[in-house]
Amino acid sequence: MRSDKIKKGPQAAPHRSLLYALGLTDKEIEKPIIGIVSSKNDIVPGHMNLDKIVDAVKQGVALAGGVPIVFPAIAVCDGIAMGHEGMKYSLVSRELIADSTEAMSMAHQFDGLVMVPNCDKNVPGLLMAAARLNIPAILVSGGAMSAGKIKGKKLSLVSAFEGVAAYKTGKIDAEQLHEIESKCCPTCGSCSGMFTANSMNCLTEVIGMGLPGNGTIPAVESARIRLAKEAGMQIMELVKNNILPRDIMTEDAFMNAMTMDMALGCSTNSMLHLPAIAHECGIKLDMHLANEISERTPNLCHLSPVGPHFIEELNEAGGIPAVMKEIDKLGLLKTNCLTVTGKTVGENIAKAQIKDPEIIRSAENPYSRTGGIAALFGNLAPEGCVVKRAAVAEEMLVHEGPARVFDSEEEAIAAIWGGKIQAGDVVVIRYEGPKGGPGMREMLSPTSAIIGSGLGSSVALITDGRFSGATRGAAIGHVSPEAADGGPIGLIREGDIIKIDIPNHKIDVDLSDEELENRRKEWKPRQPKITWGYLSRYAKLVSSGTSGAVLS
């Protein structure tokens, strides 16, 4: 066992003395030591219940003959960080989570890890750490939030963001806005739609690093506690059989994840996180793969923000195994991939079935014949950009309009609220990429402002930043190269005509190569927005959004 280094032989006497100081007995010290990475804190609603999940994991580990040792991971609540400088610290926390987990695991030589995350950056950050460390590991998330309700209509966090726009434009009054904010997030758990947290929880299950049910069992159900106990017991099997993360997270497993990403209609942030996790496995995911996979993968689910359904309903309809089995009918999955169950994907989904054909459509009756996400390329984004195609109004799939250029999120929001954005415009928000932001902020506030102002079917938004999984509309993010790197998005001027063709994966500015080159010669790098602390170091090391915004 790895932990023998701190337990066996006379040279380990100092280490054992410290284990005794923890209250461990000789019999416990003889057993495998399992690290439990807890993302529990008191500011993230998705983490309110993680103490109960961790306690259940500890019971499972002990029941199966291991010794559970808990240590923490940080977590940022994207919703609370949204729309101000705090959002600069959201994506960058992913690397801190991975790095700190690596440090704790290597320093203390755990024999295995159970990772207990729940929100946007914790899930990919811990998967990155698992891949990097390559010791037996399993994830069990805290579960999804229940949907809110007002007069029978289901709500989510996006209802509050779009409610702000409705209030500012006089569509609802202050009392109605207060009712929305009071009822849209009614329980603990990761926000109730197919936003980034739930997207990554579901894809963890697809990749094979979480037990069936990890992505969809609601936070408030006792089934989530049982799942945590099972994860605690299963890590002991993984340790016993030396099943490692890179045995599970293979290239085929990532192809499965991208395929299911399209079928489920996941957040565009998955196009940041999957490449970053794959990078830790020594695997490169090319942006062009997204379009290849999308073209052959039907979109079977329309969960919020795309449609009226929520994660709790996906769970009742059969969950991720049911969607996977339906997609497998088309021969699109690699069913021989190993998973943390010790079984293959094919074995895991063998008995799955769709229990509600409206929540999970059949392959013969999909919401669309192509997947939920598209990558676009052109002279505006030579390295690519992404859009949640399933969330775009039909009339906006092809759009042409004048650029309205802003060098920060705040400037764009002020213009939208000031009535300066008109139907047909293309809002351009730049210098918000991984380096330029720094930190690649999510743009839920401006997209919600556009939707709430009634411009969702007539205005597009493009940015070198990114979008919340709760975003809907013609919102195109991750434009690469970013403005801070001299990308074409930094050369656009007010009134330039932007051409967007999502079905054909194109995005261009109507300028000649000669004009773009002349502007490039005139372009000068900008001084960094932040010159101190972690963000300053991050900006110097981070790669482009299309390669996962990983640190070199």
mmCIF file of C-alpha atoms in Angstrom, residues 349-488:
data_model
loop_
_atom_site.group_PDB
_atom_site.id
_atom_site.type_symbol
_atom_site.label_atom_id
_atom_site.label_comp_id
_atom_site.label_asym_id
_atom_site.label_seq_id
_atom_site.Cartn_x
_atom_site.Cartn_y
_atom_site.Cartn_z
ATOM 1 C CA ILE A 349 -26.621 0.453 -18.494
ATOM 2 C CA ALA A 350 -27.904 -3.003 -19.463
ATOM 3 C CA LYS A 351 -31.105 -2.772 -17.402
ATOM 4 C CA ALA A 352 -31.730 0.967 -17.839
ATOM 5 C CA GLN A 353 -34.972 2.154 -19.379
ATOM 6 C CA ILE A 354 -36.703 5.417 -20.237
ATOM 7 C CA LYS A 355 -39.622 6.001 -17.868
ATOM 8 C CA ASP A 356 -40.826 9.286 -19.370
ATOM 9 C CA PRO A 357 -40.392 9.699 -23.154
ATOM 10 C CA GLU A 358 -40.901 13.453 -22.974
ATOM 11 C CA ILE A 359 -38.072 14.068 -20.502
ATOM 12 C CA ILE A 360 -35.802 11.625 -22.351
ATOM 13 C CA ARG A 361 -36.813 11.445 -25.987
ATOM 14 C CA SER A 362 -36.144 8.367 -28.102
ATOM 15 C CA ALA A 363 -33.467 8.373 -30.769
ATOM 16 C CA GLU A 364 -36.291 8.241 -33.323
ATOM 17 C CA ASN A 365 -37.992 11.322 -31.856
ATOM 18 C CA PRO A 366 -35.215 13.670 -30.685
ATOM 19 C CA TYR A 367 -35.523 17.353 -29.934
ATOM 20 C CA SER A 368 -33.004 17.800 -32.742
ATOM 21 C CA ARG A 369 -30.991 15.504 -34.996
ATOM 22 C CA THR A 370 -27.767 17.181 -33.923
ATOM 23 C CA GLY A 371 -26.206 17.736 -30.521
ATOM 24 C CA GLY A 372 -26.695 20.584 -28.065
ATOM 25 C CA ILE A 373 -23.300 22.290 -28.515
ATOM 26 C CA ALA A 374 -21.533 23.609 -31.613
ATOM 27 C CA ALA A 375 -18.024 24.918 -32.222
ATOM 28 C CA LEU A 376 -17.695 27.805 -34.676
ATOM 29 C CA PHE A 377 -14.647 28.818 -36.692
ATOM 30 C CA GLY A 378 -13.797 31.712 -38.987
ATOM 31 C CA ASN A 379 -11.698 34.858 -39.276
ATOM 32 C CA LEU A 380 -13.166 36.103 -36.003
ATOM 33 C CA ALA A 381 -12.243 32.902 -34.139
ATOM 34 C CA PRO A 382 -9.479 31.040 -35.995
ATOM 35 C CA GLU A 383 -8.995 28.637 -33.073
ATOM 36 C CA GLY A 384 -12.712 28.321 -32.453
ATOM 37 C CA CYS A 385 -15.498 29.323 -30.084
ATOM 38 C CA VAL A 386 -18.557 27.551 -28.661
ATOM 39 C CA VAL A 387 -22.305 28.032 -28.431
ATOM 40 C CA LYS A 388 -25.090 26.058 -26.781
ATOM 41 C CA ARG A 389 -26.954 25.501 -30.029
ATOM 42 C CA ALA A 390 -29.914 23.878 -28.280
ATOM 43 C CA ALA A 391 -30.537 27.133 -26.377
ATOM 44 C CA VAL A 392 -30.554 29.384 -29.452
ATOM 45 C CA ALA A 393 -33.841 30.604 -30.940
ATOM 46 C CA GLU A 394 -34.442 29.213 -34.427
ATOM 47 C CA GLU A 395 -34.365 32.685 -35.990
ATOM 48 C CA MET A 396 -30.925 33.368 -34.472
ATOM 49 C CA LEU A 397 -29.133 30.279 -35.779
ATOM 50 C CA VAL A 398 -28.072 32.440 -38.718
ATOM 51 C CA HIS A 399 -27.563 36.098 -37.904
ATOM 52 C CA GLU A 400 -25.803 39.122 -39.335
ATOM 53 C CA GLY A 401 -25.528 42.475 -37.629
ATOM 54 C CA PRO A 402 -23.355 45.395 -36.546
ATOM 55 C CA ALA A 403 -20.839 44.943 -33.765
ATOM 56 C CA ARG A 404 -21.417 46.821 -30.531
ATOM 57 C CA VAL A 405 -17.995 46.669 -28.932
ATOM 58 C CA PHE A 406 -17.246 46.688 -25.182
ATOM 59 C CA ASP A 407 -13.976 46.049 -23.404
ATOM 60 C CA SER A 408 -15.560 44.702 -20.225
ATOM 61 C CA GLU A 409 -18.708 43.014 -18.963
ATOM 62 C CA GLU A 410 -19.642 46.085 -16.918
ATOM 63 C CA GLU A 411 -19.616 48.367 -19.991
ATOM 64 C CA ALA A 412 -21.875 45.977 -21.888
ATOM 65 C CA ILE A 413 -24.393 45.661 -19.054
ATOM 66 C CA ALA A 414 -24.580 49.444 -18.715
ATOM 67 C CA ALA A 415 -25.336 49.731 -22.435
ATOM 68 C CA ILE A 416 -28.047 47.062 -22.306
ATOM 69 C CA TRP A 417 -29.748 48.645 -19.296
ATOM 70 C CA GLY A 418 -29.340 52.065 -20.921
ATOM 71 C CA GLY A 419 -31.375 50.983 -23.936
ATOM 72 C CA LYS A 420 -28.412 51.359 -26.283
ATOM 73 C CA ILE A 421 -28.653 47.841 -27.715
ATOM 74 C CA GLN A 422 -31.136 47.408 -30.542
ATOM 75 C CA ALA A 423 -32.630 44.425 -32.352
ATOM 76 C CA GLY A 424 -30.122 43.046 -34.853
ATOM 77 C CA ASP A 425 -27.014 44.085 -32.916
ATOM 78 C CA VAL A 426 -24.114 41.773 -32.071
ATOM 79 C CA VAL A 427 -22.777 42.611 -28.627
ATOM 80 C CA VAL A 428 -19.014 41.997 -28.432
ATOM 81 C CA ILE A 429 -17.445 41.705 -24.967
ATOM 82 C CA ARG A 430 -13.675 41.327 -25.108
ATOM 83 C CA TYR A 431 -10.644 41.397 -22.814
ATOM 84 C CA GLU A 432 -12.531 38.965 -20.591
ATOM 85 C CA GLY A 433 -10.633 35.813 -21.632
ATOM 86 C CA PRO A 434 -8.415 33.626 -19.437
ATOM 87 C CA LYS A 435 -5.510 36.102 -19.677
ATOM 88 C CA GLY A 436 -7.344 39.319 -20.413
ATOM 89 C CA GLY A 437 -9.975 39.058 -17.675
ATOM 90 C CA PRO A 438 -8.025 37.604 -16.084
ATOM 91 C CA GLY A 439 -10.042 34.564 -15.152
ATOM 92 C CA MET A 440 -12.546 34.274 -18.027
ATOM 93 C CA ARG A 441 -15.669 35.522 -16.272
ATOM 94 C CA GLU A 442 -19.088 34.032 -16.960
ATOM 95 C CA MET A 443 -21.526 36.407 -18.661
ATOM 96 C CA LEU A 444 -24.867 35.359 -17.174
ATOM 97 C CA SER A 445 -25.713 38.946 -16.206
ATOM 98 C CA PRO A 446 -25.526 40.434 -19.734
ATOM 99 C CA THR A 447 -27.173 37.420 -21.379
ATOM 100 C CA SER A 448 -29.966 37.513 -18.801
ATOM 101 C CA ALA A 449 -30.306 41.253 -19.414
ATOM 102 C CA ILE A 450 -30.689 40.600 -23.140
ATOM 103 C CA ILE A 451 -33.265 37.839 -22.613
ATOM 104 C CA GLY A 452 -35.134 39.789 -19.933
ATOM 105 C CA SER A 453 -35.247 42.887 -22.143
ATOM 106 C CA GLY A 454 -37.021 40.927 -24.875
ATOM 107 C CA LEU A 455 -34.000 40.883 -27.220
ATOM 108 C CA GLY A 456 -33.234 37.167 -27.001
ATOM 109 C CA SER A 457 -34.523 36.450 -30.498
ATOM 110 C CA SER A 458 -32.837 39.412 -32.163
ATOM 111 C CA VAL A 459 -29.477 40.114 -30.473
ATOM 112 C CA ALA A 460 -26.357 37.922 -30.375
ATOM 113 C CA LEU A 461 -23.490 38.169 -27.898
ATOM 114 C CA ILE A 462 -19.924 37.028 -28.510
ATOM 115 C CA THR A 463 -17.051 37.084 -26.037
ATOM 116 C CA ASP A 464 -13.605 35.728 -25.295
ATOM 117 C CA GLY A 465 -15.033 35.122 -21.829
ATOM 118 C CA ARG A 466 -17.493 32.348 -21.115
ATOM 119 C CA PHE A 467 -21.098 31.739 -20.129
ATOM 120 C CA SER A 468 -22.924 30.197 -17.229
ATOM 121 C CA GLY A 469 -24.641 26.905 -17.882
ATOM 122 C CA ALA A 470 -27.809 28.873 -17.099
ATOM 123 C CA THR A 471 -27.310 31.099 -20.151
ATOM 124 C CA ARG A 472 -29.653 30.834 -23.110
ATOM 125 C CA GLY A 473 -29.833 32.665 -26.412
ATOM 126 C CA ALA A 474 -27.276 33.291 -29.174
ATOM 127 C CA ALA A 475 -24.409 33.520 -26.702
ATOM 128 C CA ILE A 476 -21.054 32.574 -28.234
ATOM 129 C CA GLY A 477 -18.086 32.242 -25.898
ATOM 130 C CA HIS A 478 -14.468 31.085 -25.609
ATOM 131 C CA VAL A 479 -13.537 33.089 -28.754
ATOM 132 C CA SER A 480 -9.903 32.198 -29.401
ATOM 133 C CA PRO A 481 -7.342 33.618 -29.684
ATOM 134 C CA GLU A 482 -8.590 36.061 -27.065
ATOM 135 C CA ALA A 483 -8.217 39.834 -27.360
ATOM 136 C CA ALA A 484 -5.358 39.965 -24.845
ATOM 137 C CA ASP A 485 -3.388 37.615 -27.106
ATOM 138 C CA GLY A 486 -3.983 39.779 -30.171
ATOM 139 C CA GLY A 487 -6.890 37.696 -31.459
ATOM 140 C CA PRO A 488 -9.207 39.112 -34.145
#
